[in-house]
PDB file of C-alpha atoms in Angstrom:
ATOM      1  CA  UNK A 184      21.430 -39.334  29.116  1.00 94.00           C
ATOM      2  CA  UNK A 185      24.649 -37.669  30.226  1.00 97.00           C
ATOM      3  CA  UNK A 186      25.558 -35.660  33.296  1.00 97.00           C
ATOM      4  CA  UNK A 187      28.145 -32.977  32.553  1.00 98.00           C
ATOM      5  CA  UNK A 188      30.103 -31.441  35.433  1.00 98.00           C
ATOM      6  CA  UNK A 189      32.749 -28.707  35.503  1.00 98.00           C
ATOM      7  CA  UNK A 190      34.670 -28.202  38.741  1.00 98.00           C
ATOM      8  CA  UNK A 191      36.972 -25.429  39.941  1.00 98.00           C
ATOM      9  CA  UNK A 192      38.377 -24.682  43.375  1.00 97.00           C
ATOM     10  CA  UNK A 193      38.252 -21.262  44.970  1.00 97.00           C
ATOM     11  CA  UNK A 194      41.379 -19.703  46.366  1.00 96.00           C
ATOM     12  CA  UNK A 195      41.607 -18.213  49.862  1.00 92.00           C
ATOM     13  CA  UNK A 196      39.916 -14.873  50.613  1.00 89.00           C
ATOM     14  CA  UNK A 197      37.225 -12.955  48.701  1.00 92.00           C
ATOM     15  CA  UNK A 198      34.534 -15.280  50.033  1.00 92.00           C
ATOM     16  CA  UNK A 199      31.511 -13.041  49.398  1.00 94.00           C
ATOM     17  CA  UNK A 200      32.762 -11.701  46.068  1.00 96.00           C
ATOM     18  CA  UNK A 201      33.610 -15.163  44.803  1.00 96.00           C
ATOM     19  CA  UNK A 202      30.118 -16.431  45.664  1.00 95.00           C
ATOM     20  CA  UNK A 203      28.518 -13.508  43.826  1.00 97.00           C
ATOM     21  CA  UNK A 204      30.754 -14.161  40.828  1.00 97.00           C
ATOM     22  CA  UNK A 205      29.945 -17.890  40.741  1.00 97.00           C
ATOM     23  CA  UNK A 206      26.201 -17.165  40.835  1.00 97.00           C
ATOM     24  CA  UNK A 207      26.528 -14.514  38.111  1.00 97.00           C
ATOM     25  CA  UNK A 208      28.401 -16.751  35.705  1.00 98.00           C
ATOM     26  CA  UNK A 209      25.886 -19.548  36.301  1.00 98.00           C
ATOM     27  CA  UNK A 210      23.023 -17.191  35.536  1.00 97.00           C
ATOM     28  CA  UNK A 211      24.755 -16.015  32.359  1.00 97.00           C
ATOM     29  CA  UNK A 212      25.254 -19.561  31.076  1.00 97.00           C
ATOM     30  CA  UNK A 213      21.588 -20.329  31.684  1.00 97.00           C
ATOM     31  CA  UNK A 214      20.556 -17.180  29.822  1.00 95.00           C
ATOM     32  CA  UNK A 215      22.423 -17.946  26.613  1.00 94.00           C
ATOM     33  CA  UNK A 216      22.420 -21.734  26.402  1.00 92.00           C
ATOM     34  CA  UNK A 217      19.940 -24.578  26.179  1.00 89.00           C
ATOM     35  CA  UNK A 218      21.340 -26.098  29.366  1.00 93.00           C
ATOM     36  CA  UNK A 219      19.766 -25.994  32.802  1.00 94.00           C
ATOM     37  CA  UNK A 220      22.924 -25.514  34.858  1.00 97.00           C
ATOM     38  CA  UNK A 221      23.049 -25.921  38.629  1.00 97.00           C
ATOM     39  CA  UNK A 222      25.869 -24.733  40.877  1.00 98.00           C
ATOM     40  CA  UNK A 223      27.061 -26.821  43.837  1.00 98.00           C
ATOM     41  CA  UNK A 224      29.866 -26.689  46.381  1.00 98.00           C
ATOM     42  CA  UNK A 225      31.462 -29.377  48.519  1.00 97.00           C
ATOM     43  CA  UNK A 226      30.469 -29.597  52.194  1.00 97.00           C
ATOM     44  CA  UNK A 227      31.670 -31.937  54.973  1.00 96.00           C
ATOM     45  CA  UNK A 228      34.044 -33.394  52.364  1.00 97.00           C
ATOM     46  CA  UNK A 229      37.572 -33.218  50.934  1.00 94.00           C
ATOM     47  CA  UNK A 230      38.184 -30.406  48.476  1.00 93.00           C
ATOM     48  CA  UNK A 231      36.576 -27.660  50.533  1.00 92.00           C
ATOM     49  CA  UNK A 232      35.807 -24.641  48.379  1.00 94.00           C
ATOM     50  CA  UNK A 233      35.278 -26.656  45.212  1.00 97.00           C
ATOM     51  CA  UNK A 234      32.555 -25.333  42.901  1.00 98.00           C
ATOM     52  CA  UNK A 235      30.780 -27.741  40.560  1.00 98.00           C
ATOM     53  CA  UNK A 236      28.502 -26.739  37.691  1.00 98.00           C
ATOM     54  CA  UNK A 237      26.263 -29.593  36.492  1.00 97.00           C
ATOM     55  CA  UNK A 238      23.778 -30.120  33.678  1.00 97.00           C
ATOM     56  CA  UNK A 239      21.939 -33.147  32.309  1.00 95.00           C
ATOM     57  CA  UNK A 240      21.971 -33.486  28.511  1.00 96.00           C
ATOM     58  CA  UNK A 241      20.538 -36.005  26.081  1.00 96.00           C
ATOM     59  CA  UNK A 242      22.956 -35.241  23.251  1.00 96.00           C
ATOM     60  CA  UNK A 243      26.593 -34.158  23.246  1.00 97.00           C
ATOM     61  CA  UNK A 244      25.787 -31.807  20.370  1.00 97.00           C
ATOM     62  CA  UNK A 245      24.050 -29.590  22.953  1.00 96.00           C
ATOM     63  CA  UNK A 246      27.346 -29.207  24.813  1.00 96.00           C
ATOM     64  CA  UNK A 247      29.119 -28.436  21.549  1.00 96.00           C
ATOM     65  CA  UNK A 248      26.569 -25.741  20.663  1.00 96.00           C
ATOM     66  CA  UNK A 249      26.777 -24.292  24.167  1.00 96.00           C
ATOM     67  CA  UNK A 250      30.567 -23.980  23.961  1.00 95.00           C
ATOM     68  CA  UNK A 251      30.216 -22.090  20.678  1.00 96.00           C
ATOM     69  CA  UNK A 252      27.631 -19.692  22.119  1.00 96.00           C
ATOM     70  CA  UNK A 253      29.664 -19.020  25.241  1.00 96.00           C
ATOM     71  CA  UNK A 254      32.864 -18.402  23.275  1.00 96.00           C
ATOM     72  CA  UNK A 255      31.049 -15.731  21.251  1.00 96.00           C
ATOM     73  CA  UNK A 256      29.508 -13.918  24.227  1.00 96.00           C
ATOM     74  CA  UNK A 257      31.570 -10.971  25.478  1.00 97.00           C
ATOM     75  CA  UNK A 258      29.858 -10.800  28.871  1.00 97.00           C
ATOM     76  CA  UNK A 259      30.538 -14.472  29.539  1.00 97.00           C
ATOM     77  CA  UNK A 260      34.186 -14.118  28.506  1.00 97.00           C
ATOM     78  CA  UNK A 261      34.528 -11.131  30.839  1.00 97.00           C
ATOM     79  CA  UNK A 262      33.111 -13.199  33.692  1.00 98.00           C
ATOM     80  CA  UNK A 263      35.563 -16.003  32.945  1.00 97.00           C
ATOM     81  CA  UNK A 264      38.434 -13.539  33.065  1.00 97.00           C
ATOM     82  CA  UNK A 265      37.110 -12.050  36.318  1.00 97.00           C
ATOM     83  CA  UNK A 266      37.102 -15.517  37.836  1.00 96.00           C
ATOM     84  CA  UNK A 267      40.882 -15.696  37.606  1.00 94.00           C
ATOM     85  CA  UNK A 268      41.181 -13.599  40.772  1.00 95.00           C
ATOM     86  CA  UNK A 269      38.902 -15.924  42.738  1.00 97.00           C
ATOM     87  CA  UNK A 270      40.054 -19.377  41.646  1.00 97.00           C
ATOM     88  CA  UNK A 271      43.013 -21.322  42.979  1.00 96.00           C
ATOM     89  CA  UNK A 272      45.840 -22.643  40.819  1.00 94.00           C
ATOM     90  CA  UNK A 273      44.214 -26.100  40.774  1.00 95.00           C
ATOM     91  CA  UNK A 274      43.116 -27.293  37.328  1.00 95.00           C
ATOM     92  CA  UNK A 275      39.564 -26.747  36.109  1.00 96.00           C
ATOM     93  CA  UNK A 276      38.159 -30.165  35.247  1.00 97.00           C
ATOM     94  CA  UNK A 277      35.307 -31.325  33.051  1.00 97.00           C
ATOM     95  CA  UNK A 278      33.701 -34.714  33.632  1.00 96.00           C
ATOM     96  CA  UNK A 279      31.124 -36.521  31.520  1.00 98.00           C
ATOM     97  CA  UNK A 280      29.068 -39.291  33.097  1.00 98.00           C
ATOM     98  CA  UNK A 281      26.756 -41.550  31.104  1.00 98.00           C
ATOM     99  CA  UNK A 282      23.696 -42.234  33.255  1.00 98.00           C
ATOM    100  CA  UNK A 283      23.004 -45.935  32.887  1.00 98.00           C
ATOM    101  CA  UNK A 284      20.180 -45.647  35.408  1.00 97.00           C
ATOM    102  CA  UNK A 285      18.675 -42.157  35.614  1.00 96.00           C
ATOM    103  CA  UNK A 286      16.141 -42.082  38.435  1.00 96.00           C
ATOM    104  CA  UNK A 287      12.965 -40.516  37.049  1.00 93.00           C
ATOM    105  CA  UNK A 288      12.244 -38.767  40.334  1.00 93.00           C
ATOM    106  CA  UNK A 289      15.489 -36.793  40.048  1.00 91.00           C
ATOM    107  CA  UNK A 290      14.076 -34.750  37.182  1.00 84.00           C
ATOM    108  CA  UNK A 291      11.084 -33.663  39.243  1.00 81.00           C
ATOM    109  CA  UNK A 292      12.950 -32.389  42.286  1.00 80.00           C
ATOM    110  CA  UNK A 293      14.894 -29.308  43.365  1.00 88.00           C
ATOM    111  CA  UNK A 294      17.398 -30.950  45.716  1.00 96.00           C
ATOM    112  CA  UNK A 295      19.540 -28.915  48.085  1.00 97.00           C
ATOM    113  CA  UNK A 296      22.077 -31.662  48.785  1.00 98.00           C
ATOM    114  CA  UNK A 297      23.650 -34.473  46.778  1.00 98.00           C
ATOM    115  CA  UNK A 298      25.747 -37.396  47.921  1.00 98.00           C
ATOM    116  CA  UNK A 299      28.087 -38.896  45.326  1.00 98.00           C
ATOM    117  CA  UNK A 300      29.895 -42.214  45.770  1.00 98.00           C
ATOM    118  CA  UNK A 301      32.664 -42.770  43.214  1.00 97.00           C
ATOM    119  CA  UNK A 302      34.360 -46.091  42.537  1.00 97.00           C
ATOM    120  CA  UNK A 303      35.791 -47.994  39.551  1.00 97.00           C
ATOM    121  CA  UNK A 304      34.973 -51.221  37.755  1.00 97.00           C
ATOM    122  CA  UNK A 305      37.315 -54.112  38.420  1.00 96.00           C
ATOM    123  CA  UNK A 306      39.162 -55.461  35.348  1.00 95.00           C
ATOM    124  CA  UNK A 307      37.091 -58.178  33.692  1.00 94.00           C
ATOM    125  CA  UNK A 308      33.944 -57.223  35.608  1.00 95.00           C
ATOM    126  CA  UNK A 309      32.484 -54.401  33.516  1.00 95.00           C
ATOM    127  CA  UNK A 310      29.174 -56.075  32.724  1.00 96.00           C
ATOM    128  CA  UNK A 311      28.642 -57.352  36.259  1.00 96.00           C
ATOM    129  CA  UNK A 312      29.756 -54.056  37.779  1.00 97.00           C
ATOM    130  CA  UNK A 313      27.285 -52.044  35.724  1.00 98.00           C
ATOM    131  CA  UNK A 314      24.418 -54.440  36.454  1.00 97.00           C
ATOM    132  CA  UNK A 315      25.306 -54.367  40.141  1.00 97.00           C
ATOM    133  CA  UNK A 316      25.577 -50.582  40.107  1.00 98.00           C
ATOM    134  CA  UNK A 317      21.989 -50.273  38.911  1.00 98.00           C
ATOM    135  CA  UNK A 318      20.812 -52.760  41.523  1.00 97.00           C
ATOM    136  CA  UNK A 319      22.626 -50.915  44.318  1.00 98.00           C
ATOM    137  CA  UNK A 320      21.000 -47.645  43.251  1.00 98.00           C
ATOM    138  CA  UNK A 321      17.544 -49.228  43.211  1.00 98.00           C
ATOM    139  CA  UNK A 322      18.044 -50.880  46.600  1.00 97.00           C
ATOM    140  CA  UNK A 323      19.314 -47.617  48.110  1.00 97.00           C
ATOM    141  CA  UNK A 324      16.213 -45.801  46.887  1.00 97.00           C
ATOM    142  CA  UNK A 325      13.902 -48.444  48.347  1.00 97.00           C
ATOM    143  CA  UNK A 326      15.564 -47.962  51.731  1.00 98.00           C
ATOM    144  CA  UNK A 327      15.828 -44.167  51.770  1.00 98.00           C
ATOM    145  CA  UNK A 328      13.037 -43.098  49.433  1.00 97.00           C
ATOM    146  CA  UNK A 329      15.426 -40.664  47.759  1.00 97.00           C
ATOM    147  CA  UNK A 330      16.242 -40.444  44.013  1.00 97.00           C
ATOM    148  CA  UNK A 331      19.432 -42.395  43.318  1.00 98.00           C
ATOM    149  CA  UNK A 332      21.037 -42.646  39.881  1.00 98.00           C
ATOM    150  CA  UNK A 333      23.999 -44.654  38.609  1.00 98.00           C
ATOM    151  CA  UNK A 334      26.412 -43.734  35.844  1.00 98.00           C
ATOM    152  CA  UNK A 335      29.621 -44.758  34.127  1.00 98.00           C
ATOM    153  CA  UNK A 336      32.338 -42.231  33.372  1.00 97.00           C
ATOM    154  CA  UNK A 337      32.772 -41.283  29.711  1.00 97.00           C
ATOM    155  CA  UNK A 338      35.837 -39.190  30.561  1.00 97.00           C
ATOM    156  CA  UNK A 339      38.432 -39.333  33.313  1.00 92.00           C
ATOM    157  CA  UNK A 340      39.861 -42.611  34.666  1.00 90.00           C
ATOM    158  CA  UNK A 341      38.550 -45.480  32.555  1.00 92.00           C
ATOM    159  CA  UNK A 342      35.908 -47.579  34.278  1.00 96.00           C
ATOM    160  CA  UNK A 343      34.865 -44.937  36.783  1.00 97.00           C
ATOM    161  CA  UNK A 344      31.351 -45.274  38.192  1.00 98.00           C
ATOM    162  CA  UNK A 345      29.205 -43.055  40.408  1.00 98.00           C
ATOM    163  CA  UNK A 346      26.045 -43.281  42.485  1.00 98.00           C
ATOM    164  CA  UNK A 347      24.241 -39.953  42.954  1.00 98.00           C
ATOM    165  CA  UNK A 348      21.571 -39.513  45.630  1.00 98.00           C
ATOM    166  CA  UNK A 349      19.554 -36.300  46.037  1.00 98.00           C
ATOM    167  CA  UNK A 350      18.069 -34.726  49.163  1.00 98.00           C
ATOM    168  CA  UNK A 351      15.803 -31.788  49.940  1.00 96.00           C
ATOM    169  CA  UNK A 352      17.568 -30.937  53.208  1.00 97.00           C
ATOM    170  CA  UNK A 353      20.548 -31.855  55.356  1.00 98.00           C
ATOM    171  CA  UNK A 354      18.179 -33.560  57.813  1.00 98.00           C
ATOM    172  CA  UNK A 355      16.904 -35.746  54.996  1.00 97.00           C
ATOM    173  CA  UNK A 356      20.460 -36.618  54.048  1.00 98.00           C
ATOM    174  CA  UNK A 357      21.297 -37.553  57.651  1.00 98.00           C
ATOM    175  CA  UNK A 358      18.216 -39.770  57.912  1.00 98.00           C
ATOM    176  CA  UNK A 359      19.089 -41.538  54.664  1.00 98.00           C
ATOM    177  CA  UNK A 360      22.618 -42.215  55.916  1.00 97.00           C
ATOM    178  CA  UNK A 361      21.178 -43.685  59.117  1.00 97.00           C
ATOM    179  CA  UNK A 362      18.643 -45.803  57.229  1.00 97.00           C
ATOM    180  CA  UNK A 363      21.328 -47.265  54.970  1.00 96.00           C
ATOM    181  CA  UNK A 364      23.618 -48.018  57.907  1.00 95.00           C
ATOM    182  CA  UNK A 365      20.794 -49.730  59.809  1.00 96.00           C
ATOM    183  CA  UNK A 366      19.804 -51.990  56.912  1.00 96.00           C
ATOM    184  CA  UNK A 367      21.850 -55.158  57.456  1.00 95.00           C
ATOM    185  CA  UNK A 368      20.603 -56.736  54.245  1.00 95.00           C
ATOM    186  CA  UNK A 369      21.908 -53.860  52.134  1.00 96.00           C
ATOM    187  CA  UNK A 370      25.289 -53.898  53.849  1.00 93.00           C
ATOM    188  CA  UNK A 371      25.645 -57.651  53.445  1.00 95.00           C
ATOM    189  CA  UNK A 372      24.643 -57.452  49.797  1.00 95.00           C
ATOM    190  CA  UNK A 373      27.211 -54.742  49.030  1.00 94.00           C
ATOM    191  CA  UNK A 374      29.957 -56.508  51.001  1.00 92.00           C
ATOM    192  CA  UNK A 375      29.375 -59.747  49.122  1.00 92.00           C
ATOM    193  CA  UNK A 376      28.844 -58.474  45.581  1.00 91.00           C
ATOM    194  CA  UNK A 377      30.903 -55.296  45.358  1.00 91.00           C
ATOM    195  CA  UNK A 378      34.119 -56.901  46.592  1.00 88.00           C
ATOM    196  CA  UNK A 379      34.781 -58.451  43.184  1.00 92.00           C
ATOM    197  CA  UNK A 380      32.832 -56.154  40.844  1.00 96.00           C
ATOM    198  CA  UNK A 381      34.748 -52.990  41.764  1.00 97.00           C
ATOM    199  CA  UNK A 382      38.476 -52.320  41.906  1.00 95.00           C
ATOM    200  CA  UNK A 383      39.589 -52.835  45.508  1.00 90.00           C
ATOM    201  CA  UNK A 384      42.988 -51.313  44.717  1.00 92.00           C
ATOM    202  CA  UNK A 385      41.396 -47.893  44.204  1.00 92.00           C
ATOM    203  CA  UNK A 386      39.635 -45.876  46.914  1.00 93.00           C
ATOM    204  CA  UNK A 387      35.871 -45.531  46.900  1.00 94.00           C
ATOM    205  CA  UNK A 388      35.185 -41.866  47.698  1.00 96.00           C
ATOM    206  CA  UNK A 389      32.007 -40.273  49.010  1.00 97.00           C
ATOM    207  CA  UNK A 390      31.459 -36.523  48.587  1.00 98.00           C
ATOM    208  CA  UNK A 391      28.568 -34.356  49.728  1.00 98.00           C
ATOM    209  CA  UNK A 392      27.544 -31.241  47.804  1.00 98.00           C
ATOM    210  CA  UNK A 393      25.242 -28.372  48.691  1.00 98.00           C
ATOM    211  CA  UNK A 394      23.349 -26.498  45.992  1.00 97.00           C
ATOM    212  CA  UNK A 395      24.118 -22.796  45.602  1.00 96.00           C
ATOM    213  CA  UNK A 396      22.056 -21.983  42.485  1.00 93.00           C
TER     214      UNK A 396
END
C-alpha cells in the first residue's frame, strides 16, 4: 500500500477564491479517476497555507493511469491553469510513501485532523528503524486509541519515515497529545530506542493537517 501526496502552497490574498478553487479541482480529480483524493491544509504548523492532496493506492499503475486521464481532460487542465493565480512561487511537490504498517482502522474513518511525524533512518539501522517504527505506531495507538500508520518514503530524501495519526476532532487530537505526554513508559521507550535507529543529525518534524474535502 502506498500513500501519495501532492503539496502546493497558496500565495497571499484571494483566500475565499483559492479555497473554492482547491475544492473544485479535488472534486474534478475524484470524478475522472479511480482515486479517492482528500484535500488537507496545514494548521498550527510551519508552512501555513500549504495544501496537500492525498490518496491511498495499492498499485502505482493506478497513479500512472490517473495522470493520463487528467492530462486528457480539458476541464482539469483549465483548473490547473487557473490555480496559477492562487499558488505561490514555491515548488509543487509529489511524495510517495510506502505504508509498512497501514492501520486497518484508518480505512474506516473520516478524520478531520492528521498529525504527521517525519524523521529519517540512521545509516546502518534500516531494518531496526523500520521494525521500531511499526512498534512505535502500535504503542501510540494503544495509548491514544487513534489509528496510527507507519511508512517509509519511496521518493524524497532517502530513508525518510513517517508516522500518521488520525483524529475526528481537534479535541481528540489534543487529548491524544496529552495521553502520549503523560505515558512515561512510551517516552522512555522512544528515548532509548529511537536515539540510535533514527538520524539525530536531521530534525524530526511534526505537522498537523486539517481536512478540507
